[in-house]
Amino acid sequence: MTALACATPAVEAKDEASPDGVKVDKMSPLRNLVPEAELEATALQQYTSIKQQANKQGALLPDSHPEVQRLRRIAAKVIPHATRWNERAAQWQWEINLIDAKDINAFCMPGGKIAFFSGILSTLKLTDDEVAIVMGHEIAHALREHGRERVAKSGLTSAGAKLAGIGLSAWLGIDPNLTTAATGVGANLAMLRFSRDDETEADLVGLDVVARAGYDPRAGIALWQKMGMVNNSAPPQWLSTHPAGKSRIAEMKKHLPSVMPLYAKAKATRLAALPPYQSNVKAIAPIK
């Protein structure tokens, strides 16, 4: 996927995207300790290495694969709304790939490099709306520069020199078998895992972005209900690094009034005319 055209000479993330939609706190100025271009270049190197390693293992699914095409079709609708939150996103060389692995995981690196693992699609039987929720959440982390802030707070101000040495893989929760050869070590970057505040913000910004793209934000509630059903004794990696629970679902419900009008507008209908969201799991009741 190619970057969107941009004629703005100086671009940056925005603390608030517009008067409508969700409202979030201002971004931490600490992130400015880490050059954004340097972090994005490092992420690109690691993403390329991950793809190469996955390809060697026969795990990088081809462009012709139906699920790859589905992800890219959804991304093509979501990405145009990213620049509302970060004008720099118009310069990113967006890319999305699918890795054939059982991991229930997905990520978006700084610079718009997205990957899904097939396990999150097949195990959770995600609808298009639910895929969009996952994608929007991960994109929101990149748009709000949470990685840049985490790096800065950890004192790793030389992103190129130090992140390249220890690797982004553990931070993102990626299977080390796919990244050890790429990074040189299977390092633990638990210190860079996103905070609960980052996760909440990514939820809300993600809901805002996908609603504008015409995907039902109520699917986020169904998604986390599904996640709660999966292997309660040993939560999947994506769940362990993205805390769920009643409080998270309650937070999303609280902000639905901010994003549902955006969704109704994208669907060119009245808010009152929208039917309840129906997932594809019978145990999940329709969400009004």
CSV table of C-alpha atoms in Angstrom, one decimal, residues 21-272:
chain,number,residue,atom,x,y,z
A,21,GLY,CA,-15.8,12.6,17.8
A,22,VAL,CA,-13.8,11.5,20.9
A,23,LYS,CA,-11.6,13.8,23.1
A,24,VAL,CA,-8.3,12.7,24.5
A,25,ASP,CA,-5.6,14.1,26.7
A,26,LYS,CA,-2.7,16.0,25.2
A,27,MET,CA,0.3,14.0,24.1
A,28,SER,CA,3.4,13.8,26.3
A,29,PRO,CA,6.1,16.2,25.2
A,30,LEU,CA,8.6,13.6,26.3
A,31,ARG,CA,8.1,11.9,22.9
A,32,ASN,CA,10.1,14.8,21.4
A,33,LEU,CA,13.2,13.3,22.9
A,34,VAL,CA,13.1,10.6,20.2
A,35,PRO,CA,13.4,11.7,16.5
A,36,GLU,CA,10.3,10.4,14.8
A,37,ALA,CA,12.0,9.8,11.5
A,38,GLU,CA,14.7,7.7,13.3
A,39,LEU,CA,12.1,5.6,15.1
A,40,GLU,CA,10.2,5.1,11.9
A,41,ALA,CA,13.3,4.0,10.0
A,42,THR,CA,14.1,1.5,12.7
A,43,ALA,CA,10.6,0.1,12.6
A,44,LEU,CA,10.8,-0.2,8.8
A,45,GLN,CA,14.1,-2.2,9.1
A,46,GLN,CA,12.5,-4.6,11.7
A,47,TYR,CA,9.2,-4.9,9.7
A,48,THR,CA,11.2,-5.8,6.6
A,49,SER,CA,13.2,-8.4,8.6
A,50,ILE,CA,10.0,-9.9,10.1
A,51,LYS,CA,8.6,-10.3,6.6
A,52,GLN,CA,11.7,-11.9,5.3
A,53,GLN,CA,11.9,-14.3,8.2
A,54,ALA,CA,8.2,-15.2,7.8
A,55,ASN,CA,8.7,-15.7,4.1
A,56,LYS,CA,11.6,-18.1,4.7
A,57,GLN,CA,9.3,-20.1,7.0
A,58,GLY,CA,6.5,-20.0,4.4
A,59,ALA,CA,4.4,-18.0,6.8
A,60,LEU,CA,4.0,-14.8,4.8
A,61,LEU,CA,0.7,-15.1,3.0
A,62,PRO,CA,0.7,-14.0,-0.6
A,63,ASP,CA,-1.1,-10.9,-2.0
A,64,SER,CA,-3.6,-13.2,-3.7
A,65,HIS,CA,-4.8,-14.8,-0.4
A,66,PRO,CA,-8.4,-13.9,0.3
A,67,GLU,CA,-7.7,-12.8,3.9
A,68,VAL,CA,-4.8,-10.6,2.8
A,69,GLN,CA,-7.1,-8.9,0.3
A,70,ARG,CA,-9.8,-8.5,3.0
A,71,LEU,CA,-7.3,-6.8,5.4
A,72,ARG,CA,-6.1,-4.5,2.7
A,73,ARG,CA,-9.7,-3.7,1.6
A,74,ILE,CA,-10.6,-2.7,5.2
A,75,ALA,CA,-7.3,-0.8,5.6
A,76,ALA,CA,-8.0,1.2,2.4
A,77,LYS,CA,-11.2,2.5,4.1
A,78,VAL,CA,-9.6,3.2,7.5
A,79,ILE,CA,-6.3,4.8,6.6
A,80,PRO,CA,-7.6,7.9,4.9
A,81,HIS,CA,-9.1,9.0,8.2
A,82,ALA,CA,-5.7,8.6,10.1
A,83,THR,CA,-4.4,12.0,9.1
A,84,ARG,CA,-7.1,13.6,11.3
A,85,TRP,CA,-5.0,12.5,14.3
A,86,ASN,CA,-1.5,12.7,12.8
A,87,GLU,CA,-0.7,14.7,9.7
A,88,ARG,CA,2.5,12.8,9.4
A,89,ALA,CA,0.5,9.7,8.5
A,90,ALA,CA,0.0,11.1,5.1
A,91,GLN,CA,3.8,10.6,4.5
A,92,TRP,CA,3.9,7.1,5.8
A,93,GLN,CA,4.4,4.2,3.4
A,94,TRP,CA,1.5,2.2,4.7
A,95,GLU,CA,1.7,-1.5,4.4
A,96,ILE,CA,-0.3,-4.5,5.7
A,97,ASN,CA,0.6,-8.1,5.7
A,98,LEU,CA,-0.7,-11.4,7.1
A,99,ILE,CA,1.5,-13.9,8.8
A,100,ASP,CA,0.2,-17.5,9.0
A,101,ALA,CA,0.7,-18.3,12.6
A,102,LYS,CA,-1.7,-19.3,15.4
A,103,ASP,CA,-0.9,-16.2,17.5
A,104,ILE,CA,-3.9,-14.1,18.4
A,105,ASN,CA,-2.0,-10.9,17.6
A,106,ALA,CA,-1.7,-7.8,15.4
A,107,PHE,CA,0.4,-4.7,15.5
A,108,CYS,CA,1.1,-1.4,13.7
A,109,MET,CA,4.6,-0.1,13.9
A,110,PRO,CA,5.6,3.6,13.8
A,111,GLY,CA,5.3,4.6,10.2
A,112,GLY,CA,2.2,2.6,9.3
A,113,LYS,CA,3.6,-0.9,9.1
A,114,ILE,CA,0.8,-3.3,10.0
A,115,ALA,CA,0.7,-7.0,10.4
A,116,PHE,CA,-2.0,-9.4,11.5
A,117,PHE,CA,-1.5,-13.0,12.5
A,118,SER,CA,-3.9,-15.5,11.1
A,119,GLY,CA,-4.8,-16.8,14.5
A,120,ILE,CA,-6.6,-13.6,15.5
A,121,LEU,CA,-8.8,-13.9,12.4
A,122,SER,CA,-9.5,-17.7,12.6
A,123,THR,CA,-9.7,-18.2,16.4
A,124,LEU,CA,-12.0,-15.2,17.0
A,125,LYS,CA,-13.8,-15.5,13.7
A,126,LEU,CA,-13.6,-11.8,13.2
A,127,THR,CA,-16.2,-9.9,11.2
A,128,ASP,CA,-15.1,-7.0,9.0
A,129,ASP,CA,-16.2,-4.6,11.7
A,130,GLU,CA,-14.2,-6.4,14.3
A,131,VAL,CA,-11.2,-6.6,12.1
A,132,ALA,CA,-11.5,-2.8,11.7
A,133,ILE,CA,-11.6,-2.4,15.5
A,134,VAL,CA,-8.4,-4.3,15.9
A,135,MET,CA,-6.8,-2.4,13.1
A,136,GLY,CA,-8.0,1.0,14.3
A,137,HIS,CA,-6.7,0.3,17.8
A,138,GLU,CA,-3.2,-0.7,16.5
A,139,ILE,CA,-3.1,2.3,14.1
A,140,ALA,CA,-4.1,4.6,16.9
A,141,HIS,CA,-1.0,3.6,18.9
A,142,ALA,CA,1.1,4.7,15.9
A,143,LEU,CA,-0.9,7.9,15.4
A,144,ARG,CA,-0.7,8.9,19.0
A,145,GLU,CA,3.0,8.1,19.0
A,146,HIS,CA,2.8,5.8,22.0
A,147,GLY,CA,5.9,3.9,21.0
A,148,ARG,CA,7.9,7.1,20.7
A,149,GLU,CA,6.7,8.1,24.2
A,150,ARG,CA,7.5,4.7,25.6
A,151,VAL,CA,11.0,4.8,24.2
A,152,ALA,CA,11.6,8.3,25.5
A,153,LYS,CA,10.4,7.4,29.0
A,154,SER,CA,12.7,4.4,29.0
A,155,GLY,CA,15.7,6.6,28.3
A,156,LEU,CA,16.3,5.1,24.8
A,157,THR,CA,16.8,8.4,23.1
A,158,SER,CA,18.9,7.0,20.4
A,159,ALA,CA,16.3,4.9,18.7
A,160,GLY,CA,18.3,3.8,15.7
A,161,ALA,CA,21.4,2.7,17.8
A,162,LYS,CA,19.6,1.0,20.6
A,163,LEU,CA,16.2,-0.3,19.3
A,164,ALA,CA,18.0,-1.9,16.4
A,165,GLY,CA,20.1,-3.8,18.8
A,166,ILE,CA,17.5,-5.0,21.2
A,167,GLY,CA,14.5,-5.3,18.8
A,168,LEU,CA,10.9,-4.1,18.8
A,169,SER,CA,9.5,-7.7,18.7
A,170,ALA,CA,9.1,-8.4,22.4
A,171,TRP,CA,7.5,-5.0,22.9
A,172,LEU,CA,5.0,-5.8,20.2
A,173,GLY,CA,4.4,-9.3,21.4
A,174,ILE,CA,5.6,-10.9,18.2
A,175,ASP,CA,6.6,-14.5,18.2
A,176,PRO,CA,10.4,-14.4,18.8
A,177,ASN,CA,10.8,-17.3,16.3
A,178,LEU,CA,9.9,-14.8,13.6
A,179,THR,CA,12.2,-12.1,14.7
A,180,THR,CA,15.3,-13.6,16.4
A,181,ALA,CA,17.2,-13.8,13.2
A,182,ALA,CA,16.1,-10.3,12.2
A,183,THR,CA,17.0,-8.5,15.4
A,184,GLY,CA,20.0,-10.5,16.6
A,185,VAL,CA,18.5,-11.3,19.9
A,186,GLY,CA,15.1,-12.3,21.3
A,187,ALA,CA,15.1,-9.4,23.8
A,188,ASN,CA,12.4,-8.6,26.3
A,189,LEU,CA,11.1,-5.1,25.9
A,190,ALA,CA,8.3,-5.3,28.6
A,191,MET,CA,9.4,-1.9,29.7
A,192,LEU,CA,8.0,-0.5,26.5
A,193,ARG,CA,4.6,-2.1,26.6
A,194,PHE,CA,1.9,0.4,26.4
A,195,SER,CA,0.4,1.8,29.6
A,196,ARG,CA,-3.3,1.3,30.5
A,197,ASP,CA,-3.8,5.0,29.6
A,198,ASP,CA,-2.2,4.4,26.2
A,199,GLU,CA,-4.5,1.4,25.7
A,200,THR,CA,-7.6,3.3,26.6
A,201,GLU,CA,-6.6,6.2,24.3
A,202,ALA,CA,-5.9,3.7,21.5
A,203,ASP,CA,-9.4,2.2,22.0
A,204,LEU,CA,-11.1,5.6,21.8
A,205,VAL,CA,-9.1,7.0,18.8
A,206,GLY,CA,-9.5,3.7,17.1
A,207,LEU,CA,-13.3,3.8,17.5
A,208,ASP,CA,-13.3,7.3,16.1
A,209,VAL,CA,-11.2,6.4,13.0
A,210,VAL,CA,-13.2,3.2,12.1
A,211,ALA,CA,-16.6,4.9,12.7
A,212,ARG,CA,-15.6,7.6,10.1
A,213,ALA,CA,-14.6,4.7,7.8
A,214,GLY,CA,-18.1,3.2,8.0
A,215,TYR,CA,-17.4,0.4,10.4
A,216,ASP,CA,-19.6,-0.1,13.5
A,217,PRO,CA,-17.8,1.0,16.7
A,218,ARG,CA,-20.1,-1.3,18.7
A,219,ALA,CA,-18.1,-4.2,17.2
A,220,GLY,CA,-15.4,-3.2,19.8
A,221,ILE,CA,-17.6,-4.5,22.6
A,222,ALA,CA,-18.3,-7.8,20.7
A,223,LEU,CA,-14.5,-8.1,20.1
A,224,TRP,CA,-13.6,-7.9,23.7
A,225,GLN,CA,-16.4,-10.2,24.7
A,226,LYS,CA,-14.9,-12.7,22.2
A,227,MET,CA,-11.4,-12.2,23.7
A,228,GLY,CA,-12.8,-12.9,27.1
A,229,MET,CA,-14.1,-16.2,25.9
A,230,VAL,CA,-10.8,-17.4,24.6
A,231,ASN,CA,-8.7,-19.6,26.8
A,232,ASN,CA,-9.3,-17.9,30.2
A,233,SER,CA,-6.6,-20.0,31.9
A,234,ALA,CA,-3.9,-18.8,29.5
A,235,PRO,CA,-4.8,-15.6,27.8
A,236,PRO,CA,-3.3,-15.0,24.2
A,237,GLN,CA,-0.5,-12.6,23.8
A,238,TRP,CA,-2.6,-9.8,22.3
A,239,LEU,CA,-5.0,-10.1,25.3
A,240,SER,CA,-2.2,-10.2,27.9
A,241,THR,CA,-0.7,-7.0,26.5
A,242,HIS,CA,-4.1,-5.3,25.9
A,243,PRO,CA,-5.9,-5.6,29.2
A,244,ALA,CA,-9.6,-6.4,28.7
A,245,GLY,CA,-12.4,-6.8,31.3
A,246,LYS,CA,-15.6,-5.2,32.2
A,247,SER,CA,-14.0,-1.8,32.8
A,248,ARG,CA,-12.6,-1.7,29.3
A,249,ILE,CA,-15.9,-2.5,27.7
A,250,ALA,CA,-17.6,0.0,30.0
A,251,GLU,CA,-15.2,2.7,28.8
A,252,MET,CA,-16.0,1.9,25.2
A,253,LYS,CA,-19.8,2.0,25.9
A,254,LYS,CA,-19.4,5.4,27.6
A,255,HIS,CA,-17.9,6.8,24.4
A,256,LEU,CA,-20.3,5.3,21.9
A,257,PRO,CA,-22.4,8.5,21.9
A,258,SER,CA,-19.4,10.4,20.6
A,259,VAL,CA,-18.7,8.0,17.7
A,260,MET,CA,-22.0,6.5,16.7
A,261,PRO,CA,-23.1,9.8,14.9
A,262,LEU,CA,-19.9,9.5,12.9
A,263,TYR,CA,-20.8,6.0,11.9
A,264,ALA,CA,-24.3,7.0,11.0
A,265,LYS,CA,-23.0,9.8,8.9
A,266,ALA,CA,-20.6,7.4,7.1
A,267,LYS,CA,-23.5,5.1,6.4
A,268,ALA,CA,-25.6,8.0,5.2
A,269,THR,CA,-28.4,7.2,7.6
A,270,ARG,CA,-30.1,8.5,10.8
A,271,LEU,CA,-28.6,7.4,14.1
A,272,ALA,CA,-32.0,6.1,15.2
